[in-house]
mmCIF file of C-alpha atoms in Angstrom:
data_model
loop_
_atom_site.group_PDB
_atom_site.id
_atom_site.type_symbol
_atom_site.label_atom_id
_atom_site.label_comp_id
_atom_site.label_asym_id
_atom_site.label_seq_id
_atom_site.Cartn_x
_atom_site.Cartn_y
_atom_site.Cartn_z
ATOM 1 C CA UNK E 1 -168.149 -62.638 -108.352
ATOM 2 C CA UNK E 2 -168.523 -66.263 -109.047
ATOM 3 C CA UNK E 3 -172.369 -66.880 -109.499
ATOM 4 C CA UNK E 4 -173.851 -70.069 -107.813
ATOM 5 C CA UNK E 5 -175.482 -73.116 -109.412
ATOM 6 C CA UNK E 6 -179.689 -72.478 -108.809
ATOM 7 C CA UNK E 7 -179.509 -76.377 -108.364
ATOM 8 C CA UNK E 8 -177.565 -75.905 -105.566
ATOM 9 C CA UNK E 9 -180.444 -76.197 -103.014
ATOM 10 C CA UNK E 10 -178.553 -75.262 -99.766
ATOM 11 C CA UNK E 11 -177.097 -72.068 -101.267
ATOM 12 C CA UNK E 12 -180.331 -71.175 -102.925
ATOM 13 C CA UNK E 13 -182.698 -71.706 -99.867
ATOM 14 C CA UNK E 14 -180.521 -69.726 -97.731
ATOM 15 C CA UNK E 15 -180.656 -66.860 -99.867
ATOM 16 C CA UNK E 16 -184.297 -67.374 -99.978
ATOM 17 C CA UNK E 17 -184.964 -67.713 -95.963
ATOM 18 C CA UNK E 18 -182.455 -64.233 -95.611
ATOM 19 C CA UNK E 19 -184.670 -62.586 -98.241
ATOM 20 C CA UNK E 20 -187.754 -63.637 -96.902
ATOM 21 C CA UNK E 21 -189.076 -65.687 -100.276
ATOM 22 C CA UNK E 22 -190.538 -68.712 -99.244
ATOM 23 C CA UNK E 23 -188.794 -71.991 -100.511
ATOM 24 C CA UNK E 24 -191.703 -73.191 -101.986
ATOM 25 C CA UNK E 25 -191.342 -71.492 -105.261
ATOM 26 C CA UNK E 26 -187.502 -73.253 -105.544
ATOM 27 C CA UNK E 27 -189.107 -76.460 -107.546
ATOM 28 C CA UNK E 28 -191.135 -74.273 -109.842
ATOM 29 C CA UNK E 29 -187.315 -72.566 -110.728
ATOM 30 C CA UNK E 30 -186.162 -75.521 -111.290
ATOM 31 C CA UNK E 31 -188.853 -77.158 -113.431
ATOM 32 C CA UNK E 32 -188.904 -74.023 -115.737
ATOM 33 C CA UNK E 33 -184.801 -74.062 -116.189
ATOM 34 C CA UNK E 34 -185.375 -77.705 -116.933
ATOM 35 C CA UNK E 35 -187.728 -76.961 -119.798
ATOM 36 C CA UNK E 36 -186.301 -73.573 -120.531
ATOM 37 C CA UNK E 37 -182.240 -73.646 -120.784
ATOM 38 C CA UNK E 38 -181.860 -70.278 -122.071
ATOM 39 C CA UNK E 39 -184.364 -68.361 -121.024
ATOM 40 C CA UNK E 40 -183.777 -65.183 -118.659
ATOM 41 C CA UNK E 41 -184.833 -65.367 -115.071
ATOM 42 C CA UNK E 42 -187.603 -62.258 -116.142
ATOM 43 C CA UNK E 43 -189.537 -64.939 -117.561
ATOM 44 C CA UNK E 44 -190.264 -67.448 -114.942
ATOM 45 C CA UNK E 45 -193.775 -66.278 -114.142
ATOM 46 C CA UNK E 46 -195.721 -65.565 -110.683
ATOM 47 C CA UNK E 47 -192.651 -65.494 -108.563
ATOM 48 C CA UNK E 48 -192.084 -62.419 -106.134
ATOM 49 C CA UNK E 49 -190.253 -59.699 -106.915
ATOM 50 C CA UNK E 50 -187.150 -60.468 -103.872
ATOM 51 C CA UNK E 51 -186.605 -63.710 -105.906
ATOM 52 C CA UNK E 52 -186.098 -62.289 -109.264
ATOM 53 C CA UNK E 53 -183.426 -59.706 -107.857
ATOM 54 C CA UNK E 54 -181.454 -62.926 -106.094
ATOM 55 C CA UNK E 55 -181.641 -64.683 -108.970
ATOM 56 C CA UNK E 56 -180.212 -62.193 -111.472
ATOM 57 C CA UNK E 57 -177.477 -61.572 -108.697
ATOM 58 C CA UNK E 58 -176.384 -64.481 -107.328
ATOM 59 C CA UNK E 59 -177.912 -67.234 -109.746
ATOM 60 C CA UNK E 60 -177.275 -69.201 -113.256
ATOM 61 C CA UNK E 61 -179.472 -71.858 -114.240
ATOM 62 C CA UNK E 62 -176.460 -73.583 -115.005
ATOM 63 C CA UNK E 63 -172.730 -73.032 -114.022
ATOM 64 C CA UNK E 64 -171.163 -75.620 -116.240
ATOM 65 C CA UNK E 65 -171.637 -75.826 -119.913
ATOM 66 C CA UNK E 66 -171.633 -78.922 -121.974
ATOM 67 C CA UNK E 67 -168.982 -78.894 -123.976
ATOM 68 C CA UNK E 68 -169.322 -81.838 -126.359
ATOM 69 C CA UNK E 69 -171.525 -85.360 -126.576
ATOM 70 C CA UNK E 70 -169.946 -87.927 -128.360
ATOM 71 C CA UNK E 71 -171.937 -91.041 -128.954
ATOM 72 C CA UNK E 72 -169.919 -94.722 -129.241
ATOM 73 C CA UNK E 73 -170.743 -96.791 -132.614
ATOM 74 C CA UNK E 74 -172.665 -99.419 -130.047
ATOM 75 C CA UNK E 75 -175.540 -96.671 -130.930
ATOM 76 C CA UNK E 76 -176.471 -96.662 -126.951
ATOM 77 C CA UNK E 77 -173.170 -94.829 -125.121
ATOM 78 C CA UNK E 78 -172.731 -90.816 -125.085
ATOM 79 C CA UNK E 79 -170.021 -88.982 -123.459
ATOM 80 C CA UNK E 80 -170.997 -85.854 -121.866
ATOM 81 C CA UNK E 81 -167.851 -83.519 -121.606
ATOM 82 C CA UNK E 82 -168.647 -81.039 -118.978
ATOM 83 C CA UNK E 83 -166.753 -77.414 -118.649
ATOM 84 C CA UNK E 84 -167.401 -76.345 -115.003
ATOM 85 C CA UNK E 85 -167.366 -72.572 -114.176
ATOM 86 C CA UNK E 86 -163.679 -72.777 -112.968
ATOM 87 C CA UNK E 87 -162.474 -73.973 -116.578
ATOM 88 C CA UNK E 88 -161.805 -77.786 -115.293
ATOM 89 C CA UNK E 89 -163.459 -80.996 -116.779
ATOM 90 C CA UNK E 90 -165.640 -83.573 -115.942
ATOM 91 C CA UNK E 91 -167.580 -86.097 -117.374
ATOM 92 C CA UNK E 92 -170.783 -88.076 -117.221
ATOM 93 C CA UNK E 93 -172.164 -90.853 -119.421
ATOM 94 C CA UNK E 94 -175.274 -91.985 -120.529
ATOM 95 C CA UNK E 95 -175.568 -95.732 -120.852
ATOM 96 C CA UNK E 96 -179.149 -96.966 -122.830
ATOM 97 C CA UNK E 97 -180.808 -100.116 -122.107
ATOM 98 C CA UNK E 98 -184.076 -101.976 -123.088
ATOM 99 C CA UNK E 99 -184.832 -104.243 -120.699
ATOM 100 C CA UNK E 100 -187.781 -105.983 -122.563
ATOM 101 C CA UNK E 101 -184.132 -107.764 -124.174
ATOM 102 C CA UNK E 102 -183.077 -111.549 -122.646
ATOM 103 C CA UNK E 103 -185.118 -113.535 -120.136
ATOM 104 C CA UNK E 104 -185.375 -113.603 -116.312
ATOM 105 C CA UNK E 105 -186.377 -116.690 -115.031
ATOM 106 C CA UNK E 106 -187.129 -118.294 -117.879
ATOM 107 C CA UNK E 107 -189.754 -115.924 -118.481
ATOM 108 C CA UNK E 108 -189.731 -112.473 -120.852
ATOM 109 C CA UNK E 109 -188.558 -109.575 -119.293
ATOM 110 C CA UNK E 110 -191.077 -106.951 -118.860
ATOM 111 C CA UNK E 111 -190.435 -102.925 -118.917
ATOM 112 C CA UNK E 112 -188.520 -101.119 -122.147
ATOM 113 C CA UNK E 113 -186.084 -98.398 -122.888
ATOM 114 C CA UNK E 114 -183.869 -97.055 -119.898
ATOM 115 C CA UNK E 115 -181.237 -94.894 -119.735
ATOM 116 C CA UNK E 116 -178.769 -94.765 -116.963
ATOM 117 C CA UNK E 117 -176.395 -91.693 -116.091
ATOM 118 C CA UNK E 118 -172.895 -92.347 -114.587
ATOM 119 C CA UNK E 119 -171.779 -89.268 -112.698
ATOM 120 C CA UNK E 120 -168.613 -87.656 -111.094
ATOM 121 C CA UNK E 121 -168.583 -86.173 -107.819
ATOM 122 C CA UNK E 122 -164.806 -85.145 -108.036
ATOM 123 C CA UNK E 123 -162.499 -83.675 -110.140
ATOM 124 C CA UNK E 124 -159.766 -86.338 -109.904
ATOM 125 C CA UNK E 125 -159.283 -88.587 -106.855
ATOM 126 C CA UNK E 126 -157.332 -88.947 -103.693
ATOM 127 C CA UNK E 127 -157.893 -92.968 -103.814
ATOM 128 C CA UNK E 128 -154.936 -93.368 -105.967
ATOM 129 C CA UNK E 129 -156.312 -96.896 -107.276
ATOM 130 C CA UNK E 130 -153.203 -98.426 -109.828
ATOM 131 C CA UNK E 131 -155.512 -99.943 -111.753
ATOM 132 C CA UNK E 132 -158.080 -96.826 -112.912
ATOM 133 C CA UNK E 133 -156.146 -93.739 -115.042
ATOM 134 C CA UNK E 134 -158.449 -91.233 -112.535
ATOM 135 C CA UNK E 135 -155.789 -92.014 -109.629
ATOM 136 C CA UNK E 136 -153.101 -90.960 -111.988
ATOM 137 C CA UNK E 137 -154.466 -87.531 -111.952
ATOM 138 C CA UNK E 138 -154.567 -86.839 -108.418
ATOM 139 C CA UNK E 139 -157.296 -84.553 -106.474
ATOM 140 C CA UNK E 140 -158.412 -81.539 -108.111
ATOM 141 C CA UNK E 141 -161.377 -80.238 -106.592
ATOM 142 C CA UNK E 142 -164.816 -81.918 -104.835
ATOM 143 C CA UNK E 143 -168.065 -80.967 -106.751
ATOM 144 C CA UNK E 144 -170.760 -78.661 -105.631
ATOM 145 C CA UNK E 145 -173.767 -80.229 -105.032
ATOM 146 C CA UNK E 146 -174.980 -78.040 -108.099
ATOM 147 C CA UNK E 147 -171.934 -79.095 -110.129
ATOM 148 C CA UNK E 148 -173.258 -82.488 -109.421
ATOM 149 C CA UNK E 149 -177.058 -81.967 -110.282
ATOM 150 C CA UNK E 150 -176.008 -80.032 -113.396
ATOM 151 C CA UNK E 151 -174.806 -83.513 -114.987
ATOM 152 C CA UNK E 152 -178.280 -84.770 -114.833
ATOM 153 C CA UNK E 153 -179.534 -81.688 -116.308
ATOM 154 C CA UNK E 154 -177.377 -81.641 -119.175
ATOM 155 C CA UNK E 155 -177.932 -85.652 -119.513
ATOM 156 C CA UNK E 156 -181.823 -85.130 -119.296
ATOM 157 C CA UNK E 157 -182.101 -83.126 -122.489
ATOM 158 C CA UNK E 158 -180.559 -85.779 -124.470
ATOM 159 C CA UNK E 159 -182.158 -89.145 -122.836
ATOM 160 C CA UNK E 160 -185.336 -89.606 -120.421
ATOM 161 C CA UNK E 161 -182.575 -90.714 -117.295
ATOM 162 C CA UNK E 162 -184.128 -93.877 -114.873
ATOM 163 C CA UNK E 163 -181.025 -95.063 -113.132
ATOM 164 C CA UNK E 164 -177.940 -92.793 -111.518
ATOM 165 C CA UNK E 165 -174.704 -94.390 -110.786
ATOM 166 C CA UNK E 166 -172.203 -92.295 -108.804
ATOM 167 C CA UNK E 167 -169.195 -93.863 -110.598
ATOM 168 C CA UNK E 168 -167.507 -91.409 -112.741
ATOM 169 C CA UNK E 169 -164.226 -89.473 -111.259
ATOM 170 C CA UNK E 170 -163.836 -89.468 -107.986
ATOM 171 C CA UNK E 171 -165.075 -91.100 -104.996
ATOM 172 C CA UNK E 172 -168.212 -89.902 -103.781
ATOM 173 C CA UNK E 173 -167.902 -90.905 -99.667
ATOM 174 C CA UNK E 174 -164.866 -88.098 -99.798
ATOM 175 C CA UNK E 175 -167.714 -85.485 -100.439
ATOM 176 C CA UNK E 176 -170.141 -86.539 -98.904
ATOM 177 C CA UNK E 177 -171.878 -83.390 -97.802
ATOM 178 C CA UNK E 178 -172.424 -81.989 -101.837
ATOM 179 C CA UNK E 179 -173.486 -85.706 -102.886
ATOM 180 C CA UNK E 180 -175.894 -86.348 -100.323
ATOM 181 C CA UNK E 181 -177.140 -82.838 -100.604
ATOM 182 C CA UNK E 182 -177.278 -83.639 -104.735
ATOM 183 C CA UNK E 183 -179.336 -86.832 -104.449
ATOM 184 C CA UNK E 184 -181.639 -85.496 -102.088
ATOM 185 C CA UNK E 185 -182.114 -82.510 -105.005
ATOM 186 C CA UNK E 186 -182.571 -85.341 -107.648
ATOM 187 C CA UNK E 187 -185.324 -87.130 -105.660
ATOM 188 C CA UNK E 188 -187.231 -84.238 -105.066
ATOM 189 C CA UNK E 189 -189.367 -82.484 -107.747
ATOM 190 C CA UNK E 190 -189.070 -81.792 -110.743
ATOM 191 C CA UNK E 191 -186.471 -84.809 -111.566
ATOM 192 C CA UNK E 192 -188.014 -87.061 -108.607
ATOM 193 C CA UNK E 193 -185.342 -90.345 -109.916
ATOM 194 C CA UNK E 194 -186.429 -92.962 -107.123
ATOM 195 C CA UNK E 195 -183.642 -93.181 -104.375
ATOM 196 C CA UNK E 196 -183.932 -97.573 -105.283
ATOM 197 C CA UNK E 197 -182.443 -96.147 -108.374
ATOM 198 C CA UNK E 198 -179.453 -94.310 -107.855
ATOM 199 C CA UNK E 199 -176.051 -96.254 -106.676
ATOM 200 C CA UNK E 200 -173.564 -94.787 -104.663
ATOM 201 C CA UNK E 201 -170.176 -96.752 -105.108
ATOM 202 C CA UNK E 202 -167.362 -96.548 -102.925
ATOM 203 C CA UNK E 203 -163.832 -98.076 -102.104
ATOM 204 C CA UNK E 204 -165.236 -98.580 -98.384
ATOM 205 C CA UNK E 205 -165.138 -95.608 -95.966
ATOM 206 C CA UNK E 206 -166.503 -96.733 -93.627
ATOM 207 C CA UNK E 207 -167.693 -94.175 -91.320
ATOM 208 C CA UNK E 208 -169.318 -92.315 -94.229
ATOM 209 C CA UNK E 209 -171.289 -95.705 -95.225
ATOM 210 C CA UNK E 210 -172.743 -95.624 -91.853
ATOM 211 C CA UNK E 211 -173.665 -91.953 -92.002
ATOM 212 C CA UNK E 212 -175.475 -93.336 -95.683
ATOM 213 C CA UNK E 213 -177.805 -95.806 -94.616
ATOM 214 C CA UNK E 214 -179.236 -93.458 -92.004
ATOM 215 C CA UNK E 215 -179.219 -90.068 -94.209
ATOM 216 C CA UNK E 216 -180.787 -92.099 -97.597
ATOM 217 C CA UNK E 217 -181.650 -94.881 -95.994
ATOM 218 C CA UNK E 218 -183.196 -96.534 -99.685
ATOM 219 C CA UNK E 219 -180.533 -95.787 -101.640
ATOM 220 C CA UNK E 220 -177.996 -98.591 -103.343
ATOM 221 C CA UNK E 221 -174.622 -99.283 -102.112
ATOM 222 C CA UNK E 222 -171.842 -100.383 -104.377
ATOM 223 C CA UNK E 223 -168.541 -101.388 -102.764
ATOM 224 C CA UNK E 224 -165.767 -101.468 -105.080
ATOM 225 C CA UNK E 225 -163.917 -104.276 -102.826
ATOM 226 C CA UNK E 226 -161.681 -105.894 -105.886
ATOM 227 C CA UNK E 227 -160.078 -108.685 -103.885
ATOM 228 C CA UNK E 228 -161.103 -110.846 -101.019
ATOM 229 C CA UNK E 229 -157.756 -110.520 -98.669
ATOM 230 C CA UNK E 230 -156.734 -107.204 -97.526
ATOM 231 C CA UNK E 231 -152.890 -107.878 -98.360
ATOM 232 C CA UNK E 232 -153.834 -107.748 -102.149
ATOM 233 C CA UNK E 233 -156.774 -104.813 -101.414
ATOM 234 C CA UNK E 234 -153.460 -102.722 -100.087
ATOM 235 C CA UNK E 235 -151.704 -103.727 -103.128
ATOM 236 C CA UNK E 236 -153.841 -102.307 -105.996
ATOM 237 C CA UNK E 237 -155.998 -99.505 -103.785
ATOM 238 C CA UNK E 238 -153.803 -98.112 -101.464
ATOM 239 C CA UNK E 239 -156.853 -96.352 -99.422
ATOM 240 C CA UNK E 240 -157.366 -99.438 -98.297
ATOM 241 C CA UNK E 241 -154.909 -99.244 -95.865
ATOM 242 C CA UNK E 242 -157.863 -96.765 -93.931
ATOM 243 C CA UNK E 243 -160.112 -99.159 -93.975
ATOM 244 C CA UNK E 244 -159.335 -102.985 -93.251
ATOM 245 C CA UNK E 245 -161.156 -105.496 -94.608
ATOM 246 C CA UNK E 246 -162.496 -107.260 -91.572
ATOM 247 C CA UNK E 247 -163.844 -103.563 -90.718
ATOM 248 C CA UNK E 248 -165.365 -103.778 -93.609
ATOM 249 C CA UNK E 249 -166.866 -106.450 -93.859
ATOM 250 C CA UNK E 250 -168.799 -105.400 -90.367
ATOM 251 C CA UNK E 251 -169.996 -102.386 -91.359
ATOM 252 C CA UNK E 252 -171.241 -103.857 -95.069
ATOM 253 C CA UNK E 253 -173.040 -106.479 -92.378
ATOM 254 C CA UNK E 254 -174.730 -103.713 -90.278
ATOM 255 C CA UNK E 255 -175.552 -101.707 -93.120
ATOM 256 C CA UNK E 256 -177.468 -104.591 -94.566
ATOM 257 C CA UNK E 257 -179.570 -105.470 -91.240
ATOM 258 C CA UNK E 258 -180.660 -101.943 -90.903
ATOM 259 C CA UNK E 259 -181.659 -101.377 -94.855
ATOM 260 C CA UNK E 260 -182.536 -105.251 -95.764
ATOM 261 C CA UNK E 261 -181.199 -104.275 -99.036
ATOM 262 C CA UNK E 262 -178.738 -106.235 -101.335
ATOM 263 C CA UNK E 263 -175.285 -104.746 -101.046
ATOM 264 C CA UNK E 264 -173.439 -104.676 -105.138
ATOM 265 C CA UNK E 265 -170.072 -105.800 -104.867
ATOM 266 C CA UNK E 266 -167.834 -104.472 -107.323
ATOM 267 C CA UNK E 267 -164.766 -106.634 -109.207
ATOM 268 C CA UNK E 268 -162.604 -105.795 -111.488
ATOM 269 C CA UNK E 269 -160.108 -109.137 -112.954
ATOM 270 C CA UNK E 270 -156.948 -108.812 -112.800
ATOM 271 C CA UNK E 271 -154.876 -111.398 -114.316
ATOM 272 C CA UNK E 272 -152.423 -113.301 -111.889
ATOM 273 C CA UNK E 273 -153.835 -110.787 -108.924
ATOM 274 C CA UNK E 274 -157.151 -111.576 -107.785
ATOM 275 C CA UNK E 275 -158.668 -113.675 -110.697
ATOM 276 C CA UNK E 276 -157.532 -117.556 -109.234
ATOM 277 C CA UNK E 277 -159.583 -120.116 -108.654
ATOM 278 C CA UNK E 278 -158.862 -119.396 -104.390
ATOM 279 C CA UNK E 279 -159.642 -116.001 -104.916
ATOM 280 C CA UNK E 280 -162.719 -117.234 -105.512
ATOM 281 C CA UNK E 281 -163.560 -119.204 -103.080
ATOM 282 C CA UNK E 282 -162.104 -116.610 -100.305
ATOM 283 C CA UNK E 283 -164.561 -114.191 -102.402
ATOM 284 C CA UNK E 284 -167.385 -116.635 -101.555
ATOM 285 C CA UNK E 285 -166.832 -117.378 -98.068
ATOM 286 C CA UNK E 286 -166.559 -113.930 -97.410
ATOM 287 C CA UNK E 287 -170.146 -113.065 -98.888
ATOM 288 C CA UNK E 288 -171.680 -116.367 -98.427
ATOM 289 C CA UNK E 289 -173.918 -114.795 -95.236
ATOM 290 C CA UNK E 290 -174.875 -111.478 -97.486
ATOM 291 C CA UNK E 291 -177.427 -110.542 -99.661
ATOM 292 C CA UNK E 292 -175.562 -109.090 -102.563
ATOM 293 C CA UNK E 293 -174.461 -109.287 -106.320
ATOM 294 C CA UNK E 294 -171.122 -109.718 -107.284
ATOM 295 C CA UNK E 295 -170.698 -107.510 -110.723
ATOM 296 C CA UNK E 296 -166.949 -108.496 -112.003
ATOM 297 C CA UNK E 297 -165.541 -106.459 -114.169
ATOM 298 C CA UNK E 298 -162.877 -106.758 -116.924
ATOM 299 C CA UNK E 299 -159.601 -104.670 -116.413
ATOM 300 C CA UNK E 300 -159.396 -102.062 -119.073
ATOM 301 C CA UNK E 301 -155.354 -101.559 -120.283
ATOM 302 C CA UNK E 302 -154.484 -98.012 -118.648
ATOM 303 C CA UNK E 303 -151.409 -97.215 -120.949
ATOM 304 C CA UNK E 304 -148.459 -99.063 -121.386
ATOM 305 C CA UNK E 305 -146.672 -99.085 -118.075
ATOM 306 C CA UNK E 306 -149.592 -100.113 -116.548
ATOM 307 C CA UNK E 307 -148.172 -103.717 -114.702
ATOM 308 C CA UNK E 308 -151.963 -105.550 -115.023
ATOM 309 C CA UNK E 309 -153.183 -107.544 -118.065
ATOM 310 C CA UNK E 310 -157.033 -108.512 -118.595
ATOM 311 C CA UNK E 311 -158.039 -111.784 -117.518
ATOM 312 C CA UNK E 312 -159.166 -114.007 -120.107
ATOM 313 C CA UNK E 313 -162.345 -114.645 -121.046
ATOM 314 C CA UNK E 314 -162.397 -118.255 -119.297
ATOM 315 C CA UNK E 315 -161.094 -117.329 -116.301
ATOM 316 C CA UNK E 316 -163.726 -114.855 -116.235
ATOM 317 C CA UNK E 317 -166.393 -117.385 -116.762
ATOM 318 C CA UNK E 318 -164.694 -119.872 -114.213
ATOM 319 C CA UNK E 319 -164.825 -117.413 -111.670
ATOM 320 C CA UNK E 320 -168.439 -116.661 -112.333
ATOM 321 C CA UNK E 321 -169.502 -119.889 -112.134
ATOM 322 C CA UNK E 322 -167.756 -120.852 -108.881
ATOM 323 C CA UNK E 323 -169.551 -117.785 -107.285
ATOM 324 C CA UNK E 324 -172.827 -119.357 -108.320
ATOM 325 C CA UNK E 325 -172.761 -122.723 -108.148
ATOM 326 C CA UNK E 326 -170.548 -122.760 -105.066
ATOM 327 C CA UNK E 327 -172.124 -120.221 -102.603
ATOM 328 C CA UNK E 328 -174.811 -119.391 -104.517
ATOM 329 C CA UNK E 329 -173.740 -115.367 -105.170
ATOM 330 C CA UNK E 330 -175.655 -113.405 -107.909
ATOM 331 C CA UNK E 331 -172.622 -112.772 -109.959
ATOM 332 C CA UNK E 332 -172.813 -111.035 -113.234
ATOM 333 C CA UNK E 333 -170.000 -109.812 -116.259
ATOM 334 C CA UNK E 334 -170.193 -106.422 -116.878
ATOM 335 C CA UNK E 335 -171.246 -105.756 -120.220
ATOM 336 C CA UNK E 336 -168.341 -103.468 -122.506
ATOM 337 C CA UNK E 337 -169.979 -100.221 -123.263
ATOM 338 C CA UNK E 338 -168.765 -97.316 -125.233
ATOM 339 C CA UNK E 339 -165.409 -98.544 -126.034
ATOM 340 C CA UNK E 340 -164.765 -97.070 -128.853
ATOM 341 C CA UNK E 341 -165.000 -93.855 -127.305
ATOM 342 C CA UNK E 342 -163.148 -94.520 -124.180
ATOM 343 C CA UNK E 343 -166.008 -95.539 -122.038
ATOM 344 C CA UNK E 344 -164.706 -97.949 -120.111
ATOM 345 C CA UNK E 345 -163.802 -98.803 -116.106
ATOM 346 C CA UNK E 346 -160.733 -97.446 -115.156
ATOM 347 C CA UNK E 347 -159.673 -95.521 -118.341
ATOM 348 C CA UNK E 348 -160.903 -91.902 -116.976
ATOM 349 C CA UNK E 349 -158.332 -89.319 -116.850
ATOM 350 C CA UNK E 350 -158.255 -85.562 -118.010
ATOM 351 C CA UNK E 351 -155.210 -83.997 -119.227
ATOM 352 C CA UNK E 352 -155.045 -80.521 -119.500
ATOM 353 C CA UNK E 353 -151.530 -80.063 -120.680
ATOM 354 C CA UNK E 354 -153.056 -79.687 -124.519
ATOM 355 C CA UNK E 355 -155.570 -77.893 -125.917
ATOM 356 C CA UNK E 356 -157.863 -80.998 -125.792
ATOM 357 C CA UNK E 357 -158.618 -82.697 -122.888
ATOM 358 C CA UNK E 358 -158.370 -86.305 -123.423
ATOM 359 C CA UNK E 359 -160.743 -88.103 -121.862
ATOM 360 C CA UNK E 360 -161.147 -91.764 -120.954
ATOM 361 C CA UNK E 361 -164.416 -92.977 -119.039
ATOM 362 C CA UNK E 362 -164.551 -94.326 -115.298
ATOM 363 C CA UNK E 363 -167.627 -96.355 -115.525
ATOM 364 C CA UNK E 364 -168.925 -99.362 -113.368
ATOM 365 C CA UNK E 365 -172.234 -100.983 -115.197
ATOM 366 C CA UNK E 366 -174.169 -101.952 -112.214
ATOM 367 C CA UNK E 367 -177.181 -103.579 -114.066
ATOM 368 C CA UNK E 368 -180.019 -102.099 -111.781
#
């Protein structure tokens, strides 16, 4: 019998409710596995005796393993290589920031040392995106909601975790139940992360972004939108075909009115595809009546078929300051993280065919 994830709040307060154990005592479990990785249910103290039986029968504190952290030479990326119970891979990544670092408005920044945590929520991806490696692998399998909480467990006895970005494999709208179900789980006790700190990003489904904003109605969006006309959305992110841009761009307007929140727009430069100076301006008029930041991000080579080359750095820069001067959009440059160890957008993909999984990261710096 496969044993379930105790983070896996569903399966854990049904048991509970059947049993008759009141789910009160489910945040105390959780807090002590937290502090206390290896030690045996039998020592959790003060729980009753129905809850100890269910948890030596149907429980782990953890269902995935961490196989391996590999820290980049920048000194502030890890790798977490996750082993889920099934044998397959994912990975998370820890990004490190001190935001006390650079100016805002002139002014010193206040605050210090953050960490953020870049989760998957899929094994693979049915997106199919030909410029990110993860589409190359297909769909394996959607995350429990445990699977899910487990990589901020794992990440959590390494680094002190602020932010959560749900931008690692997969895409998190195509399982939606386990992710909402997950976040809810890491806003509770004993993690409590503030829901204005975790970032959902998605290609644009749009009847699952509606169903957001009214289940965790204070959490960030991200839309990974990647080109302002729908003809050249098609073109790169097949998907897209589901959900038209003019759609869209609706729901990303009603979603806003009802949350008053700034919506992240997500960008990735393609040279010759979406990086011209009327790409743009189409990119601007089509977010000049939103409240959102534009975070464009530079392609990361895929392999050597791959048909997309990197935009240059001035292009880059031109764009940037057209969004800004011209319509005013918060745009940033996504900072290169982790390189050296394959942490960069796009470059995620698992191959099992060895003995070693090679893994390349899927990461989207939202600077939050």
């Amino acid at each position: 019998m496969a044993y379930k994830s105790v983070f896996d709040a569903s399966a854990i307060k049904a048991e509970f409710e059947s049993a008759g154990v009141n789910h009160s005592f489910i945040p105390l479990i959780w807090k002590h596995v937290l502090k206390n990785p290896n030690s045996p249910w039998d020592e959790i103290p003060s729980l009753p005796s129905a809850a100890y039986l269910l948890l030596k029968s149907k429980f782990k504190p953890c269902t995935s393993t961490l196989h391996s952290a590999l820290n980049s030479s920048d000194q502030v990326t890890t790798k977490l290589l996750i082993k889920l119970q099934n044998g397959e891979f994912v990975e998370a990544v820890i990004m490190r920031y001190d935001s006390r670092l650079g100016t805002c408005n002139g002014k010193p920044r206040s605050g210090g040392p953050r960490s953020t945590l870049c989760i998957s929520s899929q094994v693979g991806c049915k997106m199919g995106c030909n410029f990110c490696a993860t589409g190359s692998m297909g769909f394996k399998k959607n995350l429990t909601s445990g699977e899910i909480v487990e990589q901020l467990v794992h990440a959590s006895r390494i680094s002190a975790i602020r932010n959560i970005v749900f931008m690692g494999m997969g895409e998190p709208l195509n399982n939606y139940n386990a992710v909402v179900e997950a976040i809810r789980a890491m806003t509770a006790y004993p993690f409590q992360v503030s829901p204005r700190k975790i970032t959902v990003s998605t290609v644009g489904i749009i009847h699952a972004i509606r169903k957001l904003q009214q289940d965790l109605p204070n959490l960030n969006l991200a839309v990974s939108l990647h080109a302002p006309l729908q003809e050249i959305r098609c073109q790169i992110m097949p998907a897209a075909r589901a959900f038209p841009l003019d759609r869209l761009i609706n729901t990303l307007r009603e979603y806003q009115s009802n949350s008053q929140q700034k919506i992240f727009i997500e960008y990735i430069m393609l040279d010759g595809v979406n990086d011209e100076e009327q790409h743009a301006h189409l990119l601007g008029k089509l977010l000049e009546n939103f409240q959102s930041v534009v975070n464009l991000i530079p392609f990361n080579p895929i392999g050597s078929l791959s048909p997309y080359r990197t935009s240059d750095d001035q292009k880059v820069i031109k764009f940037q300051k057209l969004l800004r001067g011209t319509y005013n959009i918060r745009t940033t440059v996504r900072k290169q993280m982790g390189q050296d160890i394959s942490g960069a957008c796009g470059q995620l993909v698992i191959n099992k065919s060895t003995n070693t999984a090679q893994l390349l990261t899927d990461i989207e710096d939202l600077r939050i």
